[in-house]
Structures are given as structure tokens and as C-alpha cells.
mmCIF file of C-alpha atoms in Angstrom:
data_model
loop_
_atom_site.group_PDB
_atom_site.id
_atom_site.type_symbol
_atom_site.label_atom_id
_atom_site.label_comp_id
_atom_site.label_asym_id
_atom_site.label_seq_id
_atom_site.Cartn_x
_atom_site.Cartn_y
_atom_site.Cartn_z
ATOM 1 C CA UNK A 1 -0.062 1.565 3.547
ATOM 2 C CA UNK A 2 6.110 7.238 2.801
ATOM 3 C CA UNK A 3 4.041 6.724 -0.327
ATOM 4 C CA UNK A 4 6.111 6.193 -3.359
ATOM 5 C CA UNK A 5 9.783 6.328 -4.043
ATOM 6 C CA UNK A 6 9.772 3.849 -6.988
ATOM 7 C CA UNK A 7 8.029 1.450 -4.828
ATOM 8 C CA UNK A 8 4.450 0.120 -4.275
ATOM 9 C CA UNK A 9 1.912 1.587 -2.090
ATOM 10 C CA UNK A 10 0.029 0.050 0.617
ATOM 11 C CA UNK A 11 -3.839 -0.719 0.284
ATOM 12 C CA UNK A 12 -6.642 -0.996 2.659
ATOM 13 C CA UNK A 13 -10.213 -2.566 2.711
ATOM 14 C CA UNK A 14 -10.101 -4.627 -0.489
ATOM 15 C CA UNK A 15 -12.068 -7.700 -1.398
ATOM 16 C CA UNK A 16 -10.317 -10.846 -2.735
ATOM 17 C CA UNK A 17 -11.236 -11.763 -6.282
ATOM 18 C CA UNK A 18 -11.448 -14.975 -8.362
ATOM 19 C CA UNK A 19 -8.167 -16.569 -9.373
ATOM 20 C CA UNK A 20 -8.940 -15.894 -12.992
ATOM 21 C CA UNK A 21 -8.328 -12.219 -12.490
ATOM 22 C CA UNK A 22 -4.813 -12.254 -13.978
ATOM 23 C CA UNK A 23 -2.768 -13.980 -16.686
ATOM 24 C CA UNK A 24 0.228 -15.417 -14.876
ATOM 25 C CA UNK A 25 3.307 -17.377 -15.562
ATOM 26 C CA UNK A 26 4.958 -19.967 -13.260
ATOM 27 C CA UNK A 27 7.176 -18.818 -10.529
ATOM 28 C CA UNK A 28 10.783 -18.310 -11.820
ATOM 29 C CA UNK A 29 14.020 -17.178 -10.215
ATOM 30 C CA UNK A 30 15.547 -15.866 -13.487
ATOM 31 C CA UNK A 31 16.671 -12.363 -14.151
ATOM 32 C CA UNK A 32 14.331 -9.970 -16.060
ATOM 33 C CA UNK A 33 16.726 -8.771 -18.752
ATOM 34 C CA UNK A 34 15.304 -7.459 -22.091
ATOM 35 C CA UNK A 35 18.566 -7.646 -23.915
ATOM 36 C CA UNK A 36 20.986 -4.872 -24.767
ATOM 37 C CA UNK A 37 21.224 -2.419 -21.888
ATOM 38 C CA UNK A 38 22.500 0.481 -24.233
ATOM 39 C CA UNK A 39 19.394 0.130 -26.405
ATOM 40 C CA UNK A 40 17.257 0.065 -23.218
ATOM 41 C CA UNK A 41 18.909 3.215 -22.091
ATOM 42 C CA UNK A 42 18.146 5.069 -25.327
ATOM 43 C CA UNK A 43 14.472 3.927 -25.220
ATOM 44 C CA UNK A 44 14.197 4.960 -21.498
ATOM 45 C CA UNK A 45 15.556 8.511 -22.213
ATOM 46 C CA UNK A 46 13.096 8.864 -25.156
ATOM 47 C CA UNK A 47 10.227 7.986 -22.962
ATOM 48 C CA UNK A 48 10.922 10.379 -20.178
ATOM 49 C CA UNK A 49 11.608 13.205 -22.581
ATOM 50 C CA UNK A 50 8.514 12.610 -24.642
ATOM 51 C CA UNK A 51 5.895 15.326 -23.850
ATOM 52 C CA UNK A 52 3.125 12.749 -24.812
ATOM 53 C CA UNK A 53 4.404 9.361 -23.921
ATOM 54 C CA UNK A 54 2.512 6.202 -24.855
ATOM 55 C CA UNK A 55 1.347 4.133 -21.809
ATOM 56 C CA UNK A 56 2.966 0.966 -23.189
ATOM 57 C CA UNK A 57 6.299 2.710 -23.534
ATOM 58 C CA UNK A 58 6.214 4.055 -20.024
ATOM 59 C CA UNK A 59 5.303 0.598 -18.713
ATOM 60 C CA UNK A 60 8.110 -0.972 -20.636
ATOM 61 C CA UNK A 61 10.691 1.538 -19.479
ATOM 62 C CA UNK A 62 9.555 1.286 -15.796
ATOM 63 C CA UNK A 63 9.853 -2.526 -15.788
ATOM 64 C CA UNK A 64 7.847 -3.037 -12.589
ATOM 65 C CA UNK A 65 4.744 -1.262 -11.277
ATOM 66 C CA UNK A 66 5.118 1.136 -8.327
ATOM 67 C CA UNK A 67 1.806 -0.023 -6.983
ATOM 68 C CA UNK A 68 -1.176 -2.389 -7.475
ATOM 69 C CA UNK A 69 -4.618 -1.983 -6.071
ATOM 70 C CA UNK A 70 -7.953 -3.832 -6.749
ATOM 71 C CA UNK A 71 -11.542 -2.904 -7.198
ATOM 72 C CA UNK A 72 -14.382 -5.120 -5.822
ATOM 73 C CA UNK A 73 -14.917 -6.790 -9.194
ATOM 74 C CA UNK A 74 -11.396 -8.053 -9.436
ATOM 75 C CA UNK A 75 -10.141 -5.386 -11.666
ATOM 76 C CA UNK A 76 -6.565 -4.171 -11.065
ATOM 77 C CA UNK A 77 -5.022 -0.785 -11.425
ATOM 78 C CA UNK A 78 -1.284 -0.828 -11.850
ATOM 79 C CA UNK A 79 0.794 2.410 -11.606
ATOM 80 C CA UNK A 80 4.153 2.983 -13.243
ATOM 81 C CA UNK A 81 6.878 5.601 -12.866
ATOM 82 C CA UNK A 82 9.983 6.222 -15.062
ATOM 83 C CA UNK A 83 12.107 8.947 -13.516
ATOM 84 C CA UNK A 84 15.347 10.714 -14.472
ATOM 85 C CA UNK A 85 18.247 8.437 -13.726
ATOM 86 C CA UNK A 86 21.109 10.850 -13.723
ATOM 87 C CA UNK A 87 19.540 13.246 -11.198
ATOM 88 C CA UNK A 88 16.573 13.720 -8.917
ATOM 89 C CA UNK A 89 15.438 16.542 -11.108
ATOM 90 C CA UNK A 90 14.506 16.600 -14.741
ATOM 91 C CA UNK A 91 11.901 14.773 -16.839
ATOM 92 C CA UNK A 92 9.870 11.704 -15.905
ATOM 93 C CA UNK A 93 6.855 9.812 -17.138
ATOM 94 C CA UNK A 94 4.020 8.107 -15.299
ATOM 95 C CA UNK A 95 1.342 5.747 -16.348
ATOM 96 C CA UNK A 96 -1.586 3.690 -15.065
ATOM 97 C CA UNK A 97 -3.256 0.633 -16.624
ATOM 98 C CA UNK A 98 -6.520 -1.004 -15.603
ATOM 99 C CA UNK A 99 -6.686 -4.754 -16.163
ATOM 100 C CA UNK A 100 -10.024 -6.486 -16.067
ATOM 101 C CA UNK A 101 -10.864 -9.615 -14.220
ATOM 102 C CA UNK A 102 -10.016 -11.712 -17.371
ATOM 103 C CA UNK A 103 -6.491 -10.317 -17.350
ATOM 104 C CA UNK A 104 -6.881 -8.004 -20.281
ATOM 105 C CA UNK A 105 -6.199 -4.303 -20.447
ATOM 106 C CA UNK A 106 -9.377 -2.279 -20.496
ATOM 107 C CA UNK A 107 -7.848 1.311 -20.043
ATOM 108 C CA UNK A 108 -4.587 3.018 -19.612
ATOM 109 C CA UNK A 109 -3.125 6.477 -19.458
ATOM 110 C CA UNK A 110 0.332 8.139 -19.469
ATOM 111 C CA UNK A 111 1.670 11.612 -18.737
ATOM 112 C CA UNK A 112 4.973 13.465 -18.952
ATOM 113 C CA UNK A 113 6.081 14.485 -15.458
ATOM 114 C CA UNK A 114 8.710 15.972 -13.262
ATOM 115 C CA UNK A 115 11.179 13.703 -11.458
ATOM 116 C CA UNK A 116 10.600 15.733 -8.281
ATOM 117 C CA UNK A 117 6.839 15.241 -8.242
ATOM 118 C CA UNK A 118 5.287 12.312 -6.322
ATOM 119 C CA UNK A 119 4.099 9.538 -8.726
ATOM 120 C CA UNK A 120 0.311 8.958 -8.886
ATOM 121 C CA UNK A 121 -1.097 6.683 -6.316
ATOM 122 C CA UNK A 122 -4.486 5.058 -6.025
ATOM 123 C CA UNK A 123 -6.745 3.157 -3.594
ATOM 124 C CA UNK A 124 -9.115 0.341 -4.728
ATOM 125 C CA UNK A 125 -12.784 0.565 -3.825
ATOM 126 C CA UNK A 126 -16.289 -0.617 -4.700
ATOM 127 C CA UNK A 127 -16.841 0.219 -8.390
ATOM 128 C CA UNK A 128 -13.293 1.379 -9.216
ATOM 129 C CA UNK A 129 -10.457 3.410 -7.767
ATOM 130 C CA UNK A 130 -9.745 6.706 -6.242
ATOM 131 C CA UNK A 131 -6.540 8.807 -6.695
ATOM 132 C CA UNK A 132 -4.722 9.798 -3.579
ATOM 133 C CA UNK A 133 -3.957 13.575 -3.497
ATOM 134 C CA UNK A 134 -0.295 14.102 -4.454
ATOM 135 C CA UNK A 135 0.404 16.906 -1.956
ATOM 136 C CA UNK A 136 -0.541 18.244 1.372
ATOM 137 C CA UNK A 137 -4.197 18.816 0.563
ATOM 138 C CA UNK A 138 -7.156 17.307 -1.206
ATOM 139 C CA UNK A 139 -6.506 18.741 -4.709
ATOM 140 C CA UNK A 140 -5.707 16.219 -7.341
ATOM 141 C CA UNK A 141 -8.120 13.501 -6.083
ATOM 142 C CA UNK A 142 -10.501 11.967 -8.562
ATOM 143 C CA UNK A 143 -12.193 8.720 -9.139
ATOM 144 C CA UNK A 144 -11.892 6.072 -11.916
ATOM 145 C CA UNK A 145 -14.457 3.496 -12.635
ATOM 146 C CA UNK A 146 -13.278 -0.052 -13.774
ATOM 147 C CA UNK A 147 -13.532 1.097 -17.442
ATOM 148 C CA UNK A 148 -11.148 3.890 -16.825
ATOM 149 C CA UNK A 149 -13.715 6.665 -16.930
ATOM 150 C CA UNK A 150 -12.715 9.650 -14.765
ATOM 151 C CA UNK A 151 -15.246 11.169 -12.388
ATOM 152 C CA UNK A 152 -15.013 14.351 -10.303
ATOM 153 C CA UNK A 153 -15.077 14.071 -6.571
ATOM 154 C CA UNK A 154 -16.675 16.485 -4.114
ATOM 155 C CA UNK A 155 -14.124 18.030 -1.796
ATOM 156 C CA UNK A 156 -15.277 19.446 1.511
ATOM 157 C CA UNK A 157 -13.711 20.739 4.653
ATOM 158 C CA UNK A 158 -16.713 19.667 6.638
ATOM 159 C CA UNK A 159 -15.741 16.589 8.705
ATOM 160 C CA UNK A 160 -17.644 13.382 8.087
ATOM 161 C CA UNK A 161 -18.321 10.679 10.693
ATOM 162 C CA UNK A 162 -16.762 7.487 9.553
ATOM 163 C CA UNK A 163 -19.079 4.731 8.392
ATOM 164 C CA UNK A 164 -18.728 1.425 6.581
ATOM 165 C CA UNK A 165 -17.221 1.668 3.171
ATOM 166 C CA UNK A 166 -15.156 4.840 3.975
ATOM 167 C CA UNK A 167 -11.573 4.623 2.812
ATOM 168 C CA UNK A 168 -8.606 6.313 4.382
ATOM 169 C CA UNK A 169 -7.178 8.393 1.658
ATOM 170 C CA UNK A 170 -4.467 10.341 3.413
ATOM 171 C CA UNK A 171 -3.375 9.496 6.864
ATOM 172 C CA UNK A 172 -2.036 12.841 8.215
ATOM 173 C CA UNK A 173 -1.375 16.436 7.198
ATOM 174 C CA UNK A 174 -4.237 16.422 6.291
ATOM 175 C CA UNK A 175 -6.124 13.379 7.284
ATOM 176 C CA UNK A 176 -8.635 12.584 4.614
ATOM 177 C CA UNK A 177 -11.338 9.879 3.992
ATOM 178 C CA UNK A 178 -13.162 9.085 0.826
ATOM 179 C CA UNK A 179 -16.806 7.989 0.737
ATOM 180 C CA UNK A 180 -17.440 6.063 -2.537
ATOM 181 C CA UNK A 181 -21.240 6.363 -2.195
ATOM 182 C CA UNK A 182 -21.204 10.132 -2.623
ATOM 183 C CA UNK A 183 -17.637 10.465 -4.183
ATOM 184 C CA UNK A 184 -16.788 12.811 -1.325
ATOM 185 C CA UNK A 185 -13.344 13.610 0.051
ATOM 186 C CA UNK A 186 -13.378 15.097 3.583
ATOM 187 C CA UNK A 187 -11.601 15.015 6.956
ATOM 188 C CA UNK A 188 -12.922 12.382 9.373
ATOM 189 C CA UNK A 189 -14.790 13.701 12.392
ATOM 190 C CA UNK A 190 -13.663 13.170 15.932
ATOM 191 C CA UNK A 191 -9.974 12.410 15.298
ATOM 192 C CA UNK A 192 -8.004 13.535 18.396
ATOM 193 C CA UNK A 193 -5.759 16.606 17.949
ATOM 194 C CA UNK A 194 -2.760 14.666 19.141
ATOM 195 C CA UNK A 195 -3.255 11.660 16.719
ATOM 196 C CA UNK A 196 -0.037 10.760 14.925
ATOM 197 C CA UNK A 197 -1.364 7.595 13.149
ATOM 198 C CA UNK A 198 -4.764 6.606 11.821
ATOM 199 C CA UNK A 199 -6.395 3.534 10.309
ATOM 200 C CA UNK A 200 -9.974 3.080 9.090
ATOM 201 C CA UNK A 201 -11.412 -0.411 8.811
ATOM 202 C CA UNK A 202 -14.193 -1.678 6.525
ATOM 203 C CA UNK A 203 -16.660 -1.396 9.432
ATOM 204 C CA UNK A 204 -16.127 2.371 9.551
ATOM 205 C CA UNK A 205 -14.099 2.179 12.801
ATOM 206 C CA UNK A 206 -11.357 4.756 12.987
ATOM 207 C CA UNK A 207 -8.388 3.696 15.000
ATOM 208 C CA UNK A 208 -5.803 6.316 16.008
ATOM 209 C CA UNK A 209 -2.541 6.366 17.855
ATOM 210 C CA UNK A 210 -2.519 9.385 20.199
ATOM 211 C CA UNK A 211 0.723 10.929 21.453
ATOM 212 C CA UNK A 212 -0.002 13.308 24.398
ATOM 213 C CA UNK A 213 2.187 16.225 25.019
ATOM 214 C CA UNK A 214 2.649 15.108 28.656
ATOM 215 C CA UNK A 215 4.684 12.106 30.021
ATOM 216 C CA UNK A 216 1.662 9.896 29.702
ATOM 217 C CA UNK A 217 2.088 6.845 27.390
ATOM 218 C CA UNK A 218 0.804 6.734 23.790
ATOM 219 C CA UNK A 219 -2.777 5.404 23.497
ATOM 220 C CA UNK A 220 -4.700 3.574 20.829
ATOM 221 C CA UNK A 221 -8.246 5.089 20.574
ATOM 222 C CA UNK A 222 -11.105 3.664 18.449
ATOM 223 C CA UNK A 223 -14.148 5.513 17.253
ATOM 224 C CA UNK A 224 -17.187 4.965 15.078
ATOM 225 C CA UNK A 225 -19.707 7.514 13.827
ATOM 226 C CA UNK A 226 -17.764 10.134 15.731
ATOM 227 C CA UNK A 227 -18.155 8.356 19.113
ATOM 228 C CA UNK A 228 -15.241 6.980 21.104
ATOM 229 C CA UNK A 229 -15.673 3.317 21.784
ATOM 230 C CA UNK A 230 -12.542 2.728 23.780
ATOM 231 C CA UNK A 231 -8.836 3.189 24.267
ATOM 232 C CA UNK A 232 -5.791 1.348 25.579
ATOM 233 C CA UNK A 233 -2.394 2.521 26.686
ATOM 234 C CA UNK A 234 0.725 1.463 24.817
ATOM 235 C CA UNK A 235 2.750 -0.709 27.189
ATOM 236 C CA UNK A 236 5.904 0.849 28.642
ATOM 237 C CA UNK A 237 8.740 1.111 27.685
ATOM 238 C CA UNK A 238 7.467 1.169 24.127
ATOM 239 C CA UNK A 239 6.027 3.891 21.748
ATOM 240 C CA UNK A 240 3.591 3.356 18.986
ATOM 241 C CA UNK A 241 4.471 2.968 15.408
ATOM 242 C CA UNK A 242 2.379 1.901 12.446
ATOM 243 C CA UNK A 243 -1.362 1.008 12.746
ATOM 244 C CA UNK A 244 -3.336 -1.587 10.696
ATOM 245 C CA UNK A 245 -6.970 -2.573 11.189
ATOM 246 C CA UNK A 246 -9.596 -4.903 9.579
ATOM 247 C CA UNK A 247 -12.578 -6.844 10.683
ATOM 248 C CA UNK A 248 -12.308 -6.309 14.469
ATOM 249 C CA UNK A 249 -8.580 -6.969 14.378
ATOM 250 C CA UNK A 250 -6.179 -4.034 15.001
ATOM 251 C CA UNK A 251 -2.379 -4.092 15.315
ATOM 252 C CA UNK A 252 0.189 -1.487 16.346
ATOM 253 C CA UNK A 253 3.896 -1.909 15.967
ATOM 254 C CA UNK A 254 5.815 -1.269 19.137
ATOM 255 C CA UNK A 255 8.997 0.715 18.849
ATOM 256 C CA UNK A 256 11.882 1.372 21.228
ATOM 257 C CA UNK A 257 14.718 3.828 20.276
ATOM 258 C CA UNK A 258 15.176 3.335 16.568
ATOM 259 C CA UNK A 259 13.881 -0.132 16.236
ATOM 260 C CA UNK A 260 10.655 -2.168 16.055
ATOM 261 C CA UNK A 261 10.337 -4.557 19.041
ATOM 262 C CA UNK A 262 6.908 -6.100 18.786
ATOM 263 C CA UNK A 263 3.194 -5.696 18.284
ATOM 264 C CA UNK A 264 0.124 -4.627 20.289
ATOM 265 C CA UNK A 265 -2.769 -6.690 18.944
ATOM 266 C CA UNK A 266 -6.558 -6.955 19.471
ATOM 267 C CA UNK A 267 -8.689 -9.557 17.605
ATOM 268 C CA UNK A 268 -12.128 -8.692 19.222
ATOM 269 C CA UNK A 269 -12.572 -5.085 18.463
ATOM 270 C CA UNK A 270 -10.566 -3.747 21.339
ATOM 271 C CA UNK A 271 -12.037 -5.856 24.179
ATOM 272 C CA UNK A 272 -8.671 -7.663 24.816
ATOM 273 C CA UNK A 273 -5.121 -6.857 23.810
ATOM 274 C CA UNK A 274 -2.011 -8.927 23.677
ATOM 275 C CA UNK A 275 1.597 -7.844 23.402
ATOM 276 C CA UNK A 276 3.674 -9.921 20.881
ATOM 277 C CA UNK A 277 7.398 -9.569 21.512
ATOM 278 C CA UNK A 278 8.485 -12.787 19.971
ATOM 279 C CA UNK A 279 6.180 -15.092 18.033
ATOM 280 C CA UNK A 280 8.993 -16.309 15.695
ATOM 281 C CA UNK A 281 9.919 -12.875 14.382
ATOM 282 C CA UNK A 282 13.474 -11.804 15.188
ATOM 283 C CA UNK A 283 12.578 -8.231 15.833
ATOM 284 C CA UNK A 284 16.238 -7.105 16.392
ATOM 285 C CA UNK A 285 16.995 -8.302 12.850
ATOM 286 C CA UNK A 286 14.843 -5.593 11.487
ATOM 287 C CA UNK A 287 17.446 -2.887 10.717
ATOM 288 C CA UNK A 288 15.653 -0.503 8.357
ATOM 289 C CA UNK A 289 13.796 1.402 11.052
ATOM 290 C CA UNK A 290 10.202 1.783 12.008
ATOM 291 C CA UNK A 291 9.300 3.718 8.850
ATOM 292 C CA UNK A 292 10.174 0.833 6.584
ATOM 293 C CA UNK A 293 7.948 -1.591 8.449
ATOM 294 C CA UNK A 294 5.265 -3.388 6.439
ATOM 295 C CA UNK A 295 2.177 -4.169 8.617
ATOM 296 C CA UNK A 296 -0.863 -5.639 6.697
ATOM 297 C CA UNK A 297 -3.944 -7.468 7.634
ATOM 298 C CA UNK A 298 -5.435 -10.321 5.515
ATOM 299 C CA UNK A 299 -9.261 -10.709 5.239
ATOM 300 C CA UNK A 300 -9.038 -13.719 7.532
ATOM 301 C CA UNK A 301 -7.543 -11.735 10.326
ATOM 302 C CA UNK A 302 -3.988 -12.823 9.900
ATOM 303 C CA UNK A 303 -1.079 -10.223 10.104
ATOM 304 C CA UNK A 304 1.727 -9.883 7.651
ATOM 305 C CA UNK A 305 4.802 -8.230 9.145
ATOM 306 C CA UNK A 306 8.125 -7.344 7.477
ATOM 307 C CA UNK A 307 10.238 -4.514 6.042
ATOM 308 C CA UNK A 308 10.632 -3.135 2.631
ATOM 309 C CA UNK A 309 13.489 -4.652 0.872
ATOM 310 C CA UNK A 310 13.832 -7.339 3.576
ATOM 311 C CA UNK A 311 12.156 -10.382 5.089
ATOM 312 C CA UNK A 312 8.409 -10.957 5.763
ATOM 313 C CA UNK A 313 6.480 -13.071 8.175
ATOM 314 C CA UNK A 314 2.819 -14.261 8.205
ATOM 315 C CA UNK A 315 0.843 -15.184 11.173
ATOM 316 C CA UNK A 316 -0.066 -18.890 11.536
ATOM 317 C CA UNK A 317 -3.699 -18.102 12.486
ATOM 318 C CA UNK A 318 -5.870 -15.086 13.287
ATOM 319 C CA UNK A 319 -4.684 -15.080 16.947
ATOM 320 C CA UNK A 320 -1.499 -13.391 15.511
ATOM 321 C CA UNK A 321 0.614 -14.862 18.392
ATOM 322 C CA UNK A 322 3.013 -17.073 16.170
ATOM 323 C CA UNK A 323 4.478 -16.246 12.770
ATOM 324 C CA UNK A 324 6.435 -18.075 10.035
ATOM 325 C CA UNK A 325 8.862 -16.550 7.536
ATOM 326 C CA UNK A 326 7.655 -16.314 3.924
ATOM 327 C CA UNK A 327 9.859 -17.571 1.061
ATOM 328 C CA UNK A 328 9.671 -15.065 -1.711
ATOM 329 C CA UNK A 329 10.903 -15.552 -5.390
ATOM 330 C CA UNK A 330 12.748 -12.211 -5.515
ATOM 331 C CA UNK A 331 13.765 -9.423 -3.158
ATOM 332 C CA UNK A 332 10.598 -7.351 -2.743
ATOM 333 C CA UNK A 333 10.959 -3.648 -2.461
ATOM 334 C CA UNK A 334 7.239 -3.404 -1.559
ATOM 335 C CA UNK A 335 4.557 -5.755 -0.268
ATOM 336 C CA UNK A 336 0.757 -5.379 -0.050
ATOM 337 C CA UNK A 337 -2.280 -7.482 0.815
ATOM 338 C CA UNK A 338 -5.701 -7.563 -0.843
ATOM 339 C CA UNK A 339 -8.142 -9.923 0.918
ATOM 340 C CA UNK A 340 -6.021 -13.023 1.199
ATOM 341 C CA UNK A 341 -3.965 -12.367 -1.881
ATOM 342 C CA UNK A 342 -0.393 -11.260 -1.462
ATOM 343 C CA UNK A 343 1.308 -8.907 -3.919
ATOM 344 C CA UNK A 344 5.114 -8.403 -3.919
ATOM 345 C CA UNK A 345 6.957 -5.976 -6.210
ATOM 346 C CA UNK A 346 10.659 -6.487 -7.062
ATOM 347 C CA UNK A 347 12.143 -3.253 -8.306
ATOM 348 C CA UNK A 348 15.169 -0.979 -8.113
ATOM 349 C CA UNK A 349 15.177 1.379 -5.102
ATOM 350 C CA UNK A 350 16.246 4.249 -7.336
ATOM 351 C CA UNK A 351 15.623 4.919 -10.956
ATOM 352 C CA UNK A 352 17.781 2.876 -13.306
ATOM 353 C CA UNK A 353 17.943 1.904 -16.960
ATOM 354 C CA UNK A 354 18.466 -1.753 -16.284
ATOM 355 C CA UNK A 355 16.196 -4.182 -14.535
ATOM 356 C CA UNK A 356 16.920 -6.065 -11.315
ATOM 357 C CA UNK A 357 16.779 -9.772 -10.817
ATOM 358 C CA UNK A 358 13.112 -10.881 -10.835
ATOM 359 C CA UNK A 359 11.729 -7.385 -11.495
ATOM 360 C CA UNK A 360 8.032 -7.135 -11.684
ATOM 361 C CA UNK A 361 4.846 -7.934 -9.820
ATOM 362 C CA UNK A 362 4.507 -11.317 -8.037
ATOM 363 C CA UNK A 363 1.227 -12.747 -6.656
ATOM 364 C CA UNK A 364 0.496 -15.489 -4.183
ATOM 365 C CA UNK A 365 -3.025 -16.721 -3.544
ATOM 366 C CA UNK A 366 -2.090 -19.375 -0.955
ATOM 367 C CA UNK A 367 -0.373 -17.540 1.811
ATOM 368 C CA UNK A 368 3.089 -17.333 0.115
ATOM 369 C CA UNK A 369 3.532 -21.052 -0.615
ATOM 370 C CA UNK A 370 3.474 -20.541 -4.303
ATOM 371 C CA UNK A 371 4.254 -17.300 -6.278
ATOM 372 C CA UNK A 372 3.492 -16.534 -9.820
ATOM 373 C CA UNK A 373 4.737 -13.480 -11.880
ATOM 374 C CA UNK A 374 2.128 -11.183 -13.472
ATOM 375 C CA UNK A 375 2.354 -10.916 -17.258
ATOM 376 C CA UNK A 376 1.034 -8.073 -19.293
ATOM 377 C CA UNK A 377 -1.617 -9.047 -21.824
ATOM 378 C CA UNK A 378 -1.779 -5.986 -24.108
#
């Protein structure tokens, strides 16, 4: 999981870590205000204009991370972006920080940037993290281990058959997967030419939403090792939206017109599918459009559904037929899932000198019943 406009990115295929991974403070509803806004404005401007900004200064100026991803040992990589406030052009600054399982900073890096450039984004994986290419291509991808050491990746145009451990690095234009075992970035083999969405689960199954040029309905197709395992038609009168897949469960949002109206779900690897048009989610209340939908899968097979800057619902069990609304401590501009841990980021939707109420990273390890705010520890 429209990658970053001062908001978090979505992650796939991560493993839950021990609860000691972070230093946390108790859930609070208070505002995150660091004092005099004029002083903050001056510091912010100095940071984005600095040709060699310090990571700590960028992080302080940004206020909240744009994204959070986790490696298999429980280490977190947090990304930060401070952009020009007055215009969508001009100077900016980006930073990343790796936090170890004990909650302490082990590595960090900052760069001067351009406000028009896409902020850095990463995916978590076994042994560390991989950078998502910033443009329409594979250039700019590299790997970081959990100590922050940078490693080159092999970039090839030869398609690879998806297999367990592969990570979907870029969904479309171009579609790219990353293979941690060989540090290779490549297009996946066998993806249909008319695919408009793609998801790759931890089993190496590639799920695609195909949109034929004829009047035939959209289809969900799933493949492994370059072989097609099956397909199912999207029920009329709906079209397909966003795909999510993990552990034999796959879900597709169903759209009609400019709105999301339900889900098409399988929990047994595609053998059986159900259409969820109610389930406790007031679909017609989702007003931000299909591209703002959040669709994530927990490691236990439960779906999380919502929309950026709005409300969120979590399935009661892995059948994904009934959902309950989550109570959040702040208005989250992005939401992501890692294993069974929930991450919500409260942030401004555009660059600003001041902080919004509850700004920062919030974490829940019990399905959204209790939230704690992440605290930096140097």
C-alpha cells in the first residue's frame, strides 16, 4: 500500500515483532505543540534550506513520519519529509531513521531535497529494508540492513517467476518485485497485459486484477511460479478497485461509479469467494473515492478497511464477513498493518510549520483497543 504526499505508505508481507520493539508513552488526546509557532517556523525554514541537514533536525521539523516499515527482527525504519510550505516548489528535506528492537536509534540519514520530488519510501523485509524506486523505473532502489548499511541491488529486465519471500516493490508502470535472497529487482513473470492492480503474498502468489478491453467483467487472476492457478469474475455491476493478499486470503474492493460499495473476498486461496456489501461498514459514507481506500490484511487473516483521513473498520474474525469500527486517538492520515500490529499516523495533509492535534505515530498491538504514541529515544 498514491505513495506519499506527506502521508504514510502501505506495507506488505511483514512479521510481527515483540512488544519491546519500541519505547512508548500512554495514549493521549492532547495536542502536539512544541511552543512558539514563530520559532518553529524559523527552524523549519532553516532545515529545508540547509544543503546538509541533520537527521534530528529534519525529524523535529517534520513532526510525524511519512511512513513506517518493519524488518523481520523487529527493527523499524521511519521516513520523514519536510517540504516547502509556501509553494509546491522550492527546497525540502528528507530523512530516515532505523530504530532497533530495543527502541534505540541505530542509524539515520538526511538529505536536502526538492519539494517536487517524491519522498523516499521503503519496504520492510528479511534482514532489513529496500527502497522503493522514486520514479517510473527501477533506478534509485537500494537495500539497507538493520544497522543502516547500504547495499547495491541487481536490476534486471528479465522477468522472475514469483516465489515465497518476494516483495512487490512497485505495483504498475512498471511492475517490479524484489527478491531479498539475491538482492534483485525485476518485473514479475506472467502478469497479464491487461492487469491494472497487483498484489504478491508471502507464499509467492501473484494476484492481479485484469481489465479486458471488451465488455467482459474484470477478473481476479492468481498465479505462482509463472503458472495461472485460477481466476474469478468481478460480480456485476461492480468494477475492481484495490487488491490485498496474505496467507491464502485475498480481497478486492468493489467500486461502482465514484464510490466503494463492498468487497470480494476469498479465505481459502481462491477456492471460494464471498461478496461483502454490508458487514457493518457503511460503504456509502466513504466519500473520498476509491483511491483513498485503505485495505490491509493482518497476519491472522482479518481485513482492515477504511479511508485516509477518515474512519476504519476491522473484521471480527478471519471470515471477513462482519466488521467493527475502530476508535482511534487522533485523525489518522495514513494507516498500515504489520503482522497483527496497527500503525496510524496523524499528520497535516499538506506541509505546515505547525503541528496538528495528536501528530505523530500511534501503535496498537491489540486490534485497536489500546493505542500508544511512539516516542523518539535519540
